[in-house]
Amino acid sequence: MRGLWIALAVLAVLAVGTAGIAAVVTKVVLDEQAAAQQARGVSLASCDASVGPTQPGQGERGTVDASKLDDEQRGIVALIVSIGKQRTLAPRAWQVAIQAGMTESGLHNLTYGDRDSLGIFQMRPSMGWGSVAEVTNPPYQVNKFFDVMLAVPDW
């Protein structure tokens, strides 16, 4: 049942839209990769970019969205990408985690939520996601999210 819930959540998160979140990833932590891609002639605003806006001509929208993030949100984005890189996950995995965090908590490490939901991804200790201390620990949350996402076939 939990796997089905995660699969549905991942699909819902993907449906939310990617232009703003992809730009956040690029703006906050991927400057060095962006420069390398541009040097090879890949436009980050094109549909062919590995991480970038999905709607042509909306690159500026994502930049504006990213500029509105507060320090906590930028730190969480940086943590998600850092852990994703350490685990050698594709940028799309980072994007899914960022979108899920934005959907669940606005990319804030919340100490409250529906029933006993806590943290960035609103994980519930009563549903086996971990202890209260674990589901409010950002590195634990990000790794747990990636673990469960990777268990979804063809995530």
Short mmCIF file of C-alpha atoms in Angstrom, two decimals:
data_model
loop_
_atom_site.label_atom_id
_atom_site.label_comp_id
_atom_site.label_asym_id
_atom_site.label_seq_id
_atom_site.Cartn_x
_atom_site.Cartn_y
_atom_site.Cartn_z
CA MET A 1 0.00 0.00 0.00
CA ARG A 2 2.83 2.40 0.88
CA GLY A 3 4.51 1.69 -2.48
CA LEU A 4 1.32 2.55 -4.33
CA TRP A 5 1.01 5.77 -2.34
CA ILE A 6 4.59 6.72 -3.18
CA ALA A 7 4.07 5.93 -6.86
CA LEU A 8 0.95 8.09 -6.95
CA ALA A 9 2.71 10.88 -5.06
CA VAL A 10 5.63 10.83 -7.48
CA LEU A 11 3.27 10.98 -10.45
CA ALA A 12 1.31 13.83 -8.85
CA VAL A 13 4.50 15.73 -8.15
CA LEU A 14 5.61 15.31 -11.76
CA ALA A 15 2.27 16.69 -12.87
CA VAL A 16 2.72 19.86 -10.82
CA GLY A 17 5.08 21.39 -13.36
CA THR A 18 8.80 21.59 -13.72
CA ALA A 19 9.82 25.01 -14.99
CA GLY A 20 10.29 26.74 -11.63
CA ILE A 21 11.80 23.80 -9.76
CA ALA A 22 14.23 22.94 -12.56
CA ALA A 23 15.43 26.53 -12.60
CA VAL A 24 15.89 26.38 -8.82
CA VAL A 25 18.20 23.38 -9.20
CA THR A 26 20.15 25.10 -11.95
CA LYS A 27 20.37 28.45 -10.15
CA VAL A 28 21.19 27.19 -6.67
CA VAL A 29 23.70 24.39 -7.21
CA LEU A 30 24.40 23.61 -10.84
CA ASP A 31 26.20 26.72 -12.03
CA GLU A 32 29.33 24.77 -12.92
CA GLN A 33 27.41 22.20 -14.94
CA ALA A 34 25.40 24.92 -16.66
CA ALA A 35 28.59 26.57 -17.86
CA ALA A 36 29.85 23.25 -19.23
CA GLN A 37 26.56 22.58 -21.02
CA GLN A 38 26.48 26.05 -22.53
CA ALA A 39 30.06 25.60 -23.72
CA ARG A 40 28.86 22.49 -25.60
CA GLY A 41 25.98 24.50 -27.13
CA VAL A 42 23.16 23.16 -24.92
CA SER A 43 20.69 25.89 -24.02
CA LEU A 44 19.26 25.46 -20.52
CA ALA A 45 16.00 26.97 -21.74
CA SER A 46 15.60 24.41 -24.50
CA CYS A 47 13.49 21.29 -24.26
CA ASP A 48 16.67 19.30 -24.92
CA ALA A 49 18.37 20.39 -21.69
CA SER A 50 18.73 17.58 -19.15
CA VAL A 51 17.34 19.85 -16.44
CA GLY A 52 15.50 22.94 -17.54
CA PRO A 53 12.14 24.48 -18.26
CA THR A 54 9.71 22.18 -20.04
CA GLN A 55 7.87 25.03 -21.74
CA PRO A 56 9.89 26.92 -24.35
CA GLY A 57 10.33 30.57 -23.55
CA GLN A 58 9.58 30.27 -19.82
CA GLY A 59 13.18 30.25 -18.57
CA GLU A 60 12.78 33.66 -16.95
CA ARG A 61 9.76 32.43 -14.97
CA GLY A 62 11.88 29.81 -13.26
CA THR A 63 14.57 32.34 -12.42
CA VAL A 64 11.99 34.59 -10.80
CA ASP A 65 10.55 31.64 -8.84
CA ALA A 66 14.02 30.67 -7.63
CA SER A 67 14.79 34.21 -6.49
CA LYS A 68 11.80 34.05 -4.12
CA LEU A 69 13.19 31.11 -2.10
CA ASP A 70 14.28 31.87 1.46
CA ASP A 71 17.53 30.65 3.05
CA GLU A 72 15.97 27.47 4.48
CA GLN A 73 14.46 26.53 1.11
CA ARG A 74 17.75 27.14 -0.74
CA GLY A 75 19.58 25.06 1.87
CA ILE A 76 17.14 22.18 1.44
CA VAL A 77 17.49 22.34 -2.35
CA ALA A 78 21.27 22.29 -1.98
CA LEU A 79 21.05 19.31 0.39
CA ILE A 80 18.79 17.36 -1.98
CA VAL A 81 21.14 17.94 -4.91
CA SER A 82 24.23 17.20 -2.81
CA ILE A 83 22.84 13.87 -1.61
CA GLY A 84 21.60 13.09 -5.12
CA LYS A 85 25.10 13.68 -6.48
CA GLN A 86 26.69 11.57 -3.71
CA ARG A 87 24.34 8.74 -4.62
CA THR A 88 25.05 9.28 -8.34
CA LEU A 89 21.38 9.82 -9.09
CA ALA A 90 20.25 11.54 -12.26
CA PRO A 91 19.25 15.20 -12.06
CA ARG A 92 15.65 14.13 -12.68
CA ALA A 93 15.73 12.37 -9.27
CA TRP A 94 16.82 15.59 -7.60
CA GLN A 95 14.05 17.42 -9.42
CA VAL A 96 11.40 14.94 -8.25
CA ALA A 97 12.61 15.27 -4.63
CA ILE A 98 12.60 19.08 -4.84
CA GLN A 99 9.11 19.09 -6.32
CA ALA A 100 7.84 16.69 -3.65
CA GLY A 101 9.36 18.87 -0.93
CA MET A 102 7.80 21.99 -2.44
CA THR A 103 4.41 20.27 -2.64
CA GLU A 104 4.49 18.78 0.87
CA SER A 105 6.07 21.58 2.92
CA GLY A 106 7.06 24.46 0.68
CA LEU A 107 10.63 23.15 1.13
CA HIS A 108 10.56 23.75 4.89
CA ASN A 109 11.44 21.25 7.62
CA LEU A 110 8.06 21.39 9.37
CA THR A 111 7.51 20.16 12.92
CA TYR A 112 3.77 19.78 12.28
CA GLY A 113 1.43 18.46 9.63
CA ASP A 114 -1.61 16.33 8.99
CA ARG A 115 -1.87 13.81 11.84
CA ASP A 116 1.77 13.01 12.66
CA SER A 117 3.29 14.13 9.35
CA LEU A 118 6.62 15.92 9.81
CA GLY A 119 9.53 17.35 7.89
CA ILE A 120 10.21 18.32 4.31
CA PHE A 121 8.28 15.42 2.80
CA GLN A 122 5.66 15.17 5.57
CA MET A 123 6.75 11.65 6.53
CA ARG A 124 4.69 9.93 9.22
CA PRO A 125 6.45 8.03 12.01
CA SER A 126 3.24 6.03 12.58
CA MET A 127 3.47 4.76 9.00
CA GLY A 128 7.00 3.41 9.33
CA TRP A 129 8.97 6.29 7.82
CA GLY A 130 11.22 6.54 10.88
CA SER A 131 11.26 8.01 14.36
CA VAL A 132 10.28 11.63 15.04
CA ALA A 133 13.99 12.48 15.30
CA GLU A 134 14.69 10.80 11.95
CA VAL A 135 11.81 12.29 9.97
CA THR A 136 12.78 15.78 11.14
CA ASN A 137 16.48 15.27 10.24
CA PRO A 138 16.92 16.66 6.70
CA PRO A 139 19.71 14.27 5.52
CA TYR A 140 17.71 11.28 6.78
CA GLN A 141 14.56 12.56 5.05
CA VAL A 142 16.25 13.11 1.71
CA ASN A 143 17.92 9.69 1.74
CA LYS A 144 14.68 8.00 2.80
CA PHE A 145 12.80 9.78 0.01
CA PHE A 146 15.36 8.64 -2.56
CA ASP A 147 15.31 5.06 -1.17
CA VAL A 148 11.53 4.83 -1.56
CA MET A 149 11.49 6.60 -4.93
CA LEU A 150 14.11 4.21 -6.32
CA ALA A 151 11.99 1.26 -5.19
CA VAL A 152 9.15 2.41 -7.49
CA PRO A 153 9.51 0.57 -10.80
CA ASP A 154 10.49 2.91 -13.62
CA TRP A 155 10.16 5.88 -11.28
#
